[in-house]
């Protein structure tokens, strides 16, 4: 873990000197320097004291870099196409197990002629338009503001049944870090 670099980055961002941290925690400057350069690993009690001095949650100091906030600006979204109908898919932020996508479906377009299945769970929110969704024996028509969810291991499909482009926000949860596209 790179806790020391995290502590240093927070301290510098907040314009706090090592001397000020030491004054607040009772730790020596030499020890704090070793902590910030990852030459020593502080105890949980010491980390808690440092976290309080920096006014951050202790848990934040223990997060791995990939577990921290990940930002994707609208203009930086990765855009791909999916399926035979080349649905436009905007990739939003994601964690190890949850992916967020916005899918644009032209009138009549669908996720495929036949239902498909894959690992994970999905939650859909219709942001614009009208869609028809089916999973096994369950089916429904959904409009702006409606949502539906399912375990994706059962074959499913979604189709735009409106006259305009439908936009659907999809959250996909998988137990593994799997980059496979699920649209």
mmCIF file with all atom_site columns, C-alpha atoms in Angstrom:
data_model
loop_
_atom_site.group_PDB
_atom_site.id
_atom_site.type_symbol
_atom_site.label_atom_id
_atom_site.label_alt_id
_atom_site.label_comp_id
_atom_site.label_asym_id
_atom_site.label_entity_id
_atom_site.label_seq_id
_atom_site.pdbx_PDB_ins_code
_atom_site.Cartn_x
_atom_site.Cartn_y
_atom_site.Cartn_z
_atom_site.occupancy
_atom_site.B_iso_or_equiv
_atom_site.pdbx_formal_charge
_atom_site.auth_seq_id
_atom_site.auth_comp_id
_atom_site.auth_asym_id
_atom_site.auth_atom_id
_atom_site.pdbx_PDB_model_num
ATOM 1   C CA . UNK A 1 1   ? 0.000   0.000   0.000   1.00 0.00 ? 1   UNK A CA 1
ATOM 2   C CA . UNK A 1 2   ? 1.104   3.534   -0.671  1.00 0.00 ? 2   UNK A CA 1
ATOM 3   C CA . UNK A 1 3   ? -0.338  5.173   2.436   1.00 0.00 ? 3   UNK A CA 1
ATOM 4   C CA . UNK A 1 4   ? 2.601   7.552   2.884   1.00 0.00 ? 4   UNK A CA 1
ATOM 5   C CA . UNK A 1 5   ? 2.182   9.132   -0.546  1.00 0.00 ? 5   UNK A CA 1
ATOM 6   C CA . UNK A 1 6   ? -1.517  9.555   0.141   1.00 0.00 ? 6   UNK A CA 1
ATOM 7   C CA . UNK A 1 7   ? -0.790  11.285  3.448   1.00 0.00 ? 7   UNK A CA 1
ATOM 8   C CA . UNK A 1 8   ? 1.759   13.591  1.788   1.00 0.00 ? 8   UNK A CA 1
ATOM 9   C CA . UNK A 1 9   ? -0.607  14.470  -1.068  1.00 0.00 ? 9   UNK A CA 1
ATOM 10  C CA . UNK A 1 10  ? -3.451  15.318  1.332   1.00 0.00 ? 10  UNK A CA 1
ATOM 11  C CA . UNK A 1 11  ? -1.151  17.305  3.601   1.00 0.00 ? 11  UNK A CA 1
ATOM 12  C CA . UNK A 1 12  ? 0.215   19.350  0.688   1.00 0.00 ? 12  UNK A CA 1
ATOM 13  C CA . UNK A 1 13  ? -3.218  19.897  -0.853  1.00 0.00 ? 13  UNK A CA 1
ATOM 14  C CA . UNK A 1 14  ? -4.430  21.254  2.489   1.00 0.00 ? 14  UNK A CA 1
ATOM 15  C CA . UNK A 1 15  ? -1.269  23.370  2.955   1.00 0.00 ? 15  UNK A CA 1
ATOM 16  C CA . UNK A 1 16  ? -0.361  21.635  6.213   1.00 0.00 ? 16  UNK A CA 1
ATOM 17  C CA . UNK A 1 17  ? 3.316   21.332  7.135   1.00 0.00 ? 17  UNK A CA 1
ATOM 18  C CA . UNK A 1 18  ? 4.918   18.233  8.617   1.00 0.00 ? 18  UNK A CA 1
ATOM 19  C CA . UNK A 1 19  ? 5.567   20.332  11.736  1.00 0.00 ? 19  UNK A CA 1
ATOM 20  C CA . UNK A 1 20  ? 1.838   21.076  12.038  1.00 0.00 ? 20  UNK A CA 1
ATOM 21  C CA . UNK A 1 21  ? 0.968   17.379  11.678  1.00 0.00 ? 21  UNK A CA 1
ATOM 22  C CA . UNK A 1 22  ? 3.527   16.534  14.366  1.00 0.00 ? 22  UNK A CA 1
ATOM 23  C CA . UNK A 1 23  ? 2.137   19.214  16.656  1.00 0.00 ? 23  UNK A CA 1
ATOM 24  C CA . UNK A 1 24  ? -1.394  17.805  16.228  1.00 0.00 ? 24  UNK A CA 1
ATOM 25  C CA . UNK A 1 25  ? -0.387  14.152  16.609  1.00 0.00 ? 25  UNK A CA 1
ATOM 26  C CA . UNK A 1 26  ? 2.595   14.207  18.940  1.00 0.00 ? 26  UNK A CA 1
ATOM 27  C CA . UNK A 1 27  ? 4.683   12.303  16.366  1.00 0.00 ? 27  UNK A CA 1
ATOM 28  C CA . UNK A 1 28  ? 8.265   13.277  15.513  1.00 0.00 ? 28  UNK A CA 1
ATOM 29  C CA . UNK A 1 29  ? 9.130   14.958  12.208  1.00 0.00 ? 29  UNK A CA 1
ATOM 30  C CA . UNK A 1 30  ? 11.584  12.151  11.418  1.00 0.00 ? 30  UNK A CA 1
ATOM 31  C CA . UNK A 1 31  ? 8.874   9.526   11.900  1.00 0.00 ? 31  UNK A CA 1
ATOM 32  C CA . UNK A 1 32  ? 6.385   11.491  9.773   1.00 0.00 ? 32  UNK A CA 1
ATOM 33  C CA . UNK A 1 33  ? 8.992   11.826  7.044   1.00 0.00 ? 33  UNK A CA 1
ATOM 34  C CA . UNK A 1 34  ? 9.521   8.049   7.090   1.00 0.00 ? 34  UNK A CA 1
ATOM 35  C CA . UNK A 1 35  ? 5.753   7.491   6.954   1.00 0.00 ? 35  UNK A CA 1
ATOM 36  C CA . UNK A 1 36  ? 5.359   9.835   3.967   1.00 0.00 ? 36  UNK A CA 1
ATOM 37  C CA . UNK A 1 37  ? 8.203   8.127   2.077   1.00 0.00 ? 37  UNK A CA 1
ATOM 38  C CA . UNK A 1 38  ? 6.764   4.680   2.865   1.00 0.00 ? 38  UNK A CA 1
ATOM 39  C CA . UNK A 1 39  ? 9.899   3.700   4.805   1.00 0.00 ? 39  UNK A CA 1
ATOM 40  C CA . UNK A 1 40  ? 7.824   2.724   7.827   1.00 0.00 ? 40  UNK A CA 1
ATOM 41  C CA . UNK A 1 41  ? 4.296   1.477   8.301   1.00 0.00 ? 41  UNK A CA 1
ATOM 42  C CA . UNK A 1 42  ? 2.376   3.220   11.069  1.00 0.00 ? 42  UNK A CA 1
ATOM 43  C CA . UNK A 1 43  ? -0.008  1.377   13.357  1.00 0.00 ? 43  UNK A CA 1
ATOM 44  C CA . UNK A 1 44  ? -3.746  1.785   12.902  1.00 0.00 ? 44  UNK A CA 1
ATOM 45  C CA . UNK A 1 45  ? -3.836  3.985   16.038  1.00 0.00 ? 45  UNK A CA 1
ATOM 46  C CA . UNK A 1 46  ? -1.132  6.236   14.548  1.00 0.00 ? 46  UNK A CA 1
ATOM 47  C CA . UNK A 1 47  ? -2.943  6.340   11.196  1.00 0.00 ? 47  UNK A CA 1
ATOM 48  C CA . UNK A 1 48  ? -6.126  7.323   13.003  1.00 0.00 ? 48  UNK A CA 1
ATOM 49  C CA . UNK A 1 49  ? -4.271  10.190  14.681  1.00 0.00 ? 49  UNK A CA 1
ATOM 50  C CA . UNK A 1 50  ? -2.826  11.327  11.342  1.00 0.00 ? 50  UNK A CA 1
ATOM 51  C CA . UNK A 1 51  ? -6.259  11.064  9.692   1.00 0.00 ? 51  UNK A CA 1
ATOM 52  C CA . UNK A 1 52  ? -7.762  13.254  12.427  1.00 0.00 ? 52  UNK A CA 1
ATOM 53  C CA . UNK A 1 53  ? -4.970  15.794  11.999  1.00 0.00 ? 53  UNK A CA 1
ATOM 54  C CA . UNK A 1 54  ? -5.654  15.883  8.240   1.00 0.00 ? 54  UNK A CA 1
ATOM 55  C CA . UNK A 1 55  ? -9.433  15.910  8.833   1.00 0.00 ? 55  UNK A CA 1
ATOM 56  C CA . UNK A 1 56  ? -10.030 12.868  6.592   1.00 0.00 ? 56  UNK A CA 1
ATOM 57  C CA . UNK A 1 57  ? -11.681 9.516   7.375   1.00 0.00 ? 57  UNK A CA 1
ATOM 58  C CA . UNK A 1 58  ? -9.233  6.812   8.407   1.00 0.00 ? 58  UNK A CA 1
ATOM 59  C CA . UNK A 1 59  ? -10.784 4.503   5.805   1.00 0.00 ? 59  UNK A CA 1
ATOM 60  C CA . UNK A 1 60  ? -9.735  6.918   3.041   1.00 0.00 ? 60  UNK A CA 1
ATOM 61  C CA . UNK A 1 61  ? -6.072  6.461   3.942   1.00 0.00 ? 61  UNK A CA 1
ATOM 62  C CA . UNK A 1 62  ? -6.473  2.693   3.591   1.00 0.00 ? 62  UNK A CA 1
ATOM 63  C CA . UNK A 1 63  ? -8.057  2.746   0.126   1.00 0.00 ? 63  UNK A CA 1
ATOM 64  C CA . UNK A 1 64  ? -6.052  1.511   -2.831  1.00 0.00 ? 64  UNK A CA 1
ATOM 65  C CA . UNK A 1 65  ? -5.729  4.014   -5.670  1.00 0.00 ? 65  UNK A CA 1
ATOM 66  C CA . UNK A 1 66  ? -8.187  2.065   -7.846  1.00 0.00 ? 66  UNK A CA 1
ATOM 67  C CA . UNK A 1 67  ? -10.760 2.191   -5.022  1.00 0.00 ? 67  UNK A CA 1
ATOM 68  C CA . UNK A 1 68  ? -10.812 5.990   -4.856  1.00 0.00 ? 68  UNK A CA 1
ATOM 69  C CA . UNK A 1 69  ? -13.078 8.315   -6.760  1.00 0.00 ? 69  UNK A CA 1
ATOM 70  C CA . UNK A 1 70  ? -12.742 7.904   -10.497 1.00 0.00 ? 70  UNK A CA 1
ATOM 71  C CA . UNK A 1 71  ? -14.013 10.782  -12.627 1.00 0.00 ? 71  UNK A CA 1
ATOM 72  C CA . UNK A 1 72  ? -15.051 10.618  -16.271 1.00 0.00 ? 72  UNK A CA 1
ATOM 73  C CA . UNK A 1 73  ? -16.022 13.989  -17.732 1.00 0.00 ? 73  UNK A CA 1
ATOM 74  C CA . UNK A 1 74  ? -18.745 13.999  -20.372 1.00 0.00 ? 74  UNK A CA 1
ATOM 75  C CA . UNK A 1 75  ? -16.295 15.019  -23.082 1.00 0.00 ? 75  UNK A CA 1
ATOM 76  C CA . UNK A 1 76  ? -13.903 12.218  -22.048 1.00 0.00 ? 76  UNK A CA 1
ATOM 77  C CA . UNK A 1 77  ? -16.394 9.323   -22.168 1.00 0.00 ? 77  UNK A CA 1
ATOM 78  C CA . UNK A 1 78  ? -15.383 6.322   -24.238 1.00 0.00 ? 78  UNK A CA 1
ATOM 79  C CA . UNK A 1 79  ? -18.015 5.777   -26.937 1.00 0.00 ? 79  UNK A CA 1
ATOM 80  C CA . UNK A 1 80  ? -18.443 2.364   -28.570 1.00 0.00 ? 80  UNK A CA 1
ATOM 81  C CA . UNK A 1 81  ? -21.068 0.619   -30.616 1.00 0.00 ? 81  UNK A CA 1
ATOM 82  C CA . UNK A 1 82  ? -22.679 -2.678  -29.725 1.00 0.00 ? 82  UNK A CA 1
ATOM 83  C CA . UNK A 1 83  ? -24.603 -5.397  -31.510 1.00 0.00 ? 83  UNK A CA 1
ATOM 84  C CA . UNK A 1 84  ? -25.728 -5.798  -35.077 1.00 0.00 ? 84  UNK A CA 1
ATOM 85  C CA . UNK A 1 85  ? -27.706 -2.565  -34.847 1.00 0.00 ? 85  UNK A CA 1
ATOM 86  C CA . UNK A 1 86  ? -24.620 -0.646  -33.698 1.00 0.00 ? 86  UNK A CA 1
ATOM 87  C CA . UNK A 1 87  ? -26.245 0.837   -30.593 1.00 0.00 ? 87  UNK A CA 1
ATOM 88  C CA . UNK A 1 88  ? -24.261 3.826   -29.308 1.00 0.00 ? 88  UNK A CA 1
ATOM 89  C CA . UNK A 1 89  ? -22.835 3.062   -25.848 1.00 0.00 ? 89  UNK A CA 1
ATOM 90  C CA . UNK A 1 90  ? -21.270 5.779   -23.646 1.00 0.00 ? 90  UNK A CA 1
ATOM 91  C CA . UNK A 1 91  ? -19.074 4.313   -20.915 1.00 0.00 ? 91  UNK A CA 1
ATOM 92  C CA . UNK A 1 92  ? -19.454 6.180   -17.624 1.00 0.00 ? 92  UNK A CA 1
ATOM 93  C CA . UNK A 1 93  ? -17.547 5.694   -14.398 1.00 0.00 ? 93  UNK A CA 1
ATOM 94  C CA . UNK A 1 94  ? -16.998 2.196   -13.128 1.00 0.00 ? 94  UNK A CA 1
ATOM 95  C CA . UNK A 1 95  ? -15.623 0.281   -10.199 1.00 0.00 ? 95  UNK A CA 1
ATOM 96  C CA . UNK A 1 96  ? -14.155 -3.203  -10.170 1.00 0.00 ? 96  UNK A CA 1
ATOM 97  C CA . UNK A 1 97  ? -17.627 -4.781  -10.161 1.00 0.00 ? 97  UNK A CA 1
ATOM 98  C CA . UNK A 1 98  ? -20.070 -2.083  -11.339 1.00 0.00 ? 98  UNK A CA 1
ATOM 99  C CA . UNK A 1 99  ? -20.181 -0.460  -14.761 1.00 0.00 ? 99  UNK A CA 1
ATOM 100 C CA . UNK A 1 100 ? -22.431 2.392   -15.826 1.00 0.00 ? 100 UNK A CA 1
ATOM 101 C CA . UNK A 1 101 ? -23.464 2.830   -19.457 1.00 0.00 ? 101 UNK A CA 1
ATOM 102 C CA . UNK A 1 102 ? -25.787 5.117   -21.394 1.00 0.00 ? 102 UNK A CA 1
ATOM 103 C CA . UNK A 1 103 ? -27.198 3.375   -24.445 1.00 0.00 ? 103 UNK A CA 1
ATOM 104 C CA . UNK A 1 104 ? -28.811 5.264   -27.329 1.00 0.00 ? 104 UNK A CA 1
ATOM 105 C CA . UNK A 1 105 ? -31.278 3.147   -29.288 1.00 0.00 ? 105 UNK A CA 1
ATOM 106 C CA . UNK A 1 106 ? -32.685 4.485   -32.569 1.00 0.00 ? 106 UNK A CA 1
ATOM 107 C CA . UNK A 1 107 ? -36.393 3.790   -33.246 1.00 0.00 ? 107 UNK A CA 1
ATOM 108 C CA . UNK A 1 108 ? -36.922 0.055   -33.748 1.00 0.00 ? 108 UNK A CA 1
ATOM 109 C CA . UNK A 1 109 ? -33.396 -0.878  -32.622 1.00 0.00 ? 109 UNK A CA 1
ATOM 110 C CA . UNK A 1 110 ? -32.853 -3.642  -30.102 1.00 0.00 ? 110 UNK A CA 1
ATOM 111 C CA . UNK A 1 111 ? -30.131 -5.500  -28.257 1.00 0.00 ? 111 UNK A CA 1
ATOM 112 C CA . UNK A 1 112 ? -30.610 -8.324  -30.763 1.00 0.00 ? 112 UNK A CA 1
ATOM 113 C CA . UNK A 1 113 ? -33.273 -10.432 -32.417 1.00 0.00 ? 113 UNK A CA 1
ATOM 114 C CA . UNK A 1 114 ? -32.897 -13.191 -29.856 1.00 0.00 ? 114 UNK A CA 1
ATOM 115 C CA . UNK A 1 115 ? -32.538 -12.703 -26.106 1.00 0.00 ? 115 UNK A CA 1
ATOM 116 C CA . UNK A 1 116 ? -29.020 -13.127 -24.730 1.00 0.00 ? 116 UNK A CA 1
ATOM 117 C CA . UNK A 1 117 ? -27.627 -13.964 -21.285 1.00 0.00 ? 117 UNK A CA 1
ATOM 118 C CA . UNK A 1 118 ? -24.389 -13.214 -19.447 1.00 0.00 ? 118 UNK A CA 1
ATOM 119 C CA . UNK A 1 119 ? -22.930 -12.974 -15.964 1.00 0.00 ? 119 UNK A CA 1
ATOM 120 C CA . UNK A 1 120 ? -24.146 -10.305 -13.554 1.00 0.00 ? 120 UNK A CA 1
ATOM 121 C CA . UNK A 1 121 ? -27.116 -8.162  -12.663 1.00 0.00 ? 121 UNK A CA 1
ATOM 122 C CA . UNK A 1 122 ? -28.456 -5.107  -14.487 1.00 0.00 ? 122 UNK A CA 1
ATOM 123 C CA . UNK A 1 123 ? -30.545 -2.103  -13.501 1.00 0.00 ? 123 UNK A CA 1
ATOM 124 C CA . UNK A 1 124 ? -32.036 0.012   -16.325 1.00 0.00 ? 124 UNK A CA 1
ATOM 125 C CA . UNK A 1 125 ? -33.509 3.511   -16.142 1.00 0.00 ? 125 UNK A CA 1
ATOM 126 C CA . UNK A 1 126 ? -35.264 4.905   -19.208 1.00 0.00 ? 126 UNK A CA 1
ATOM 127 C CA . UNK A 1 127 ? -34.038 8.482   -19.528 1.00 0.00 ? 127 UNK A CA 1
ATOM 128 C CA . UNK A 1 128 ? -35.884 9.192   -22.788 1.00 0.00 ? 128 UNK A CA 1
ATOM 129 C CA . UNK A 1 129 ? -38.246 7.352   -25.112 1.00 0.00 ? 129 UNK A CA 1
ATOM 130 C CA . UNK A 1 130 ? -40.173 4.080   -24.869 1.00 0.00 ? 130 UNK A CA 1
ATOM 131 C CA . UNK A 1 131 ? -38.691 0.606   -24.678 1.00 0.00 ? 131 UNK A CA 1
ATOM 132 C CA . UNK A 1 132 ? -39.946 -2.944  -24.472 1.00 0.00 ? 132 UNK A CA 1
ATOM 133 C CA . UNK A 1 133 ? -37.935 -5.316  -22.271 1.00 0.00 ? 133 UNK A CA 1
ATOM 134 C CA . UNK A 1 134 ? -38.272 -9.054  -21.877 1.00 0.00 ? 134 UNK A CA 1
ATOM 135 C CA . UNK A 1 135 ? -36.580 -11.634 -19.683 1.00 0.00 ? 135 UNK A CA 1
ATOM 136 C CA . UNK A 1 136 ? -37.837 -15.172 -19.885 1.00 0.00 ? 136 UNK A CA 1
ATOM 137 C CA . UNK A 1 137 ? -41.609 -15.019 -19.403 1.00 0.00 ? 137 UNK A CA 1
ATOM 138 C CA . UNK A 1 138 ? -41.555 -11.468 -17.983 1.00 0.00 ? 138 UNK A CA 1
ATOM 139 C CA . UNK A 1 139 ? -41.993 -8.451  -20.256 1.00 0.00 ? 139 UNK A CA 1
ATOM 140 C CA . UNK A 1 140 ? -43.050 -4.836  -20.050 1.00 0.00 ? 140 UNK A CA 1
ATOM 141 C CA . UNK A 1 141 ? -43.156 -1.467  -21.778 1.00 0.00 ? 141 UNK A CA 1
ATOM 142 C CA . UNK A 1 142 ? -41.251 1.349   -20.085 1.00 0.00 ? 142 UNK A CA 1
ATOM 143 C CA . UNK A 1 143 ? -41.223 5.115   -20.527 1.00 0.00 ? 143 UNK A CA 1
ATOM 144 C CA . UNK A 1 144 ? -39.081 7.996   -19.323 1.00 0.00 ? 144 UNK A CA 1
ATOM 145 C CA . UNK A 1 145 ? -38.448 7.649   -15.591 1.00 0.00 ? 145 UNK A CA 1
ATOM 146 C CA . UNK A 1 146 ? -39.389 3.956   -15.423 1.00 0.00 ? 146 UNK A CA 1
ATOM 147 C CA . UNK A 1 147 ? -36.813 1.402   -14.331 1.00 0.00 ? 147 UNK A CA 1
ATOM 148 C CA . UNK A 1 148 ? -36.409 -2.357  -14.396 1.00 0.00 ? 148 UNK A CA 1
ATOM 149 C CA . UNK A 1 149 ? -33.758 -4.815  -13.277 1.00 0.00 ? 149 UNK A CA 1
ATOM 150 C CA . UNK A 1 150 ? -32.833 -8.456  -13.661 1.00 0.00 ? 150 UNK A CA 1
ATOM 151 C CA . UNK A 1 151 ? -30.297 -11.174 -13.159 1.00 0.00 ? 151 UNK A CA 1
ATOM 152 C CA . UNK A 1 152 ? -28.591 -11.223 -16.548 1.00 0.00 ? 152 UNK A CA 1
ATOM 153 C CA . UNK A 1 153 ? -27.977 -14.999 -16.527 1.00 0.00 ? 153 UNK A CA 1
ATOM 154 C CA . UNK A 1 154 ? -31.543 -15.396 -17.823 1.00 0.00 ? 154 UNK A CA 1
ATOM 155 C CA . UNK A 1 155 ? -31.865 -14.496 -21.531 1.00 0.00 ? 155 UNK A CA 1
ATOM 156 C CA . UNK A 1 156 ? -33.137 -10.955 -22.046 1.00 0.00 ? 156 UNK A CA 1
ATOM 157 C CA . UNK A 1 157 ? -33.518 -8.256  -24.679 1.00 0.00 ? 157 UNK A CA 1
ATOM 158 C CA . UNK A 1 158 ? -34.536 -4.612  -24.940 1.00 0.00 ? 158 UNK A CA 1
ATOM 159 C CA . UNK A 1 159 ? -36.081 -2.861  -27.948 1.00 0.00 ? 159 UNK A CA 1
ATOM 160 C CA . UNK A 1 160 ? -36.954 0.753   -28.671 1.00 0.00 ? 160 UNK A CA 1
ATOM 161 C CA . UNK A 1 161 ? -40.695 0.771   -29.460 1.00 0.00 ? 161 UNK A CA 1
ATOM 162 C CA . UNK A 1 162 ? -41.001 4.551   -29.685 1.00 0.00 ? 162 UNK A CA 1
ATOM 163 C CA . UNK A 1 163 ? -40.781 6.972   -32.599 1.00 0.00 ? 163 UNK A CA 1
ATOM 164 C CA . UNK A 1 164 ? -37.685 8.727   -31.239 1.00 0.00 ? 164 UNK A CA 1
ATOM 165 C CA . UNK A 1 165 ? -34.253 7.637   -30.036 1.00 0.00 ? 165 UNK A CA 1
ATOM 166 C CA . UNK A 1 166 ? -34.498 5.994   -26.623 1.00 0.00 ? 166 UNK A CA 1
ATOM 167 C CA . UNK A 1 167 ? -31.794 6.629   -24.043 1.00 0.00 ? 167 UNK A CA 1
ATOM 168 C CA . UNK A 1 168 ? -31.321 4.047   -21.290 1.00 0.00 ? 168 UNK A CA 1
ATOM 169 C CA . UNK A 1 169 ? -28.945 4.274   -18.331 1.00 0.00 ? 169 UNK A CA 1
ATOM 170 C CA . UNK A 1 170 ? -27.671 0.819   -17.355 1.00 0.00 ? 170 UNK A CA 1
ATOM 171 C CA . UNK A 1 171 ? -25.770 -0.237  -14.238 1.00 0.00 ? 171 UNK A CA 1
ATOM 172 C CA . UNK A 1 172 ? -24.136 -3.654  -14.595 1.00 0.00 ? 172 UNK A CA 1
ATOM 173 C CA . UNK A 1 173 ? -22.872 -5.554  -11.559 1.00 0.00 ? 173 UNK A CA 1
ATOM 174 C CA . UNK A 1 174 ? -20.562 -8.546  -11.910 1.00 0.00 ? 174 UNK A CA 1
ATOM 175 C CA . UNK A 1 175 ? -18.698 -10.491 -9.234  1.00 0.00 ? 175 UNK A CA 1
ATOM 176 C CA . UNK A 1 176 ? -15.481 -10.402 -11.237 1.00 0.00 ? 176 UNK A CA 1
ATOM 177 C CA . UNK A 1 177 ? -13.486 -7.680  -12.950 1.00 0.00 ? 177 UNK A CA 1
ATOM 178 C CA . UNK A 1 178 ? -14.671 -8.691  -16.409 1.00 0.00 ? 178 UNK A CA 1
ATOM 179 C CA . UNK A 1 179 ? -14.260 -6.218  -19.274 1.00 0.00 ? 179 UNK A CA 1
ATOM 180 C CA . UNK A 1 180 ? -16.676 -8.070  -21.554 1.00 0.00 ? 180 UNK A CA 1
ATOM 181 C CA . UNK A 1 181 ? -19.404 -5.830  -22.964 1.00 0.00 ? 181 UNK A CA 1
ATOM 182 C CA . UNK A 1 182 ? -22.894 -6.773  -21.808 1.00 0.00 ? 182 UNK A CA 1
ATOM 183 C CA . UNK A 1 183 ? -25.155 -4.666  -23.996 1.00 0.00 ? 183 UNK A CA 1
#
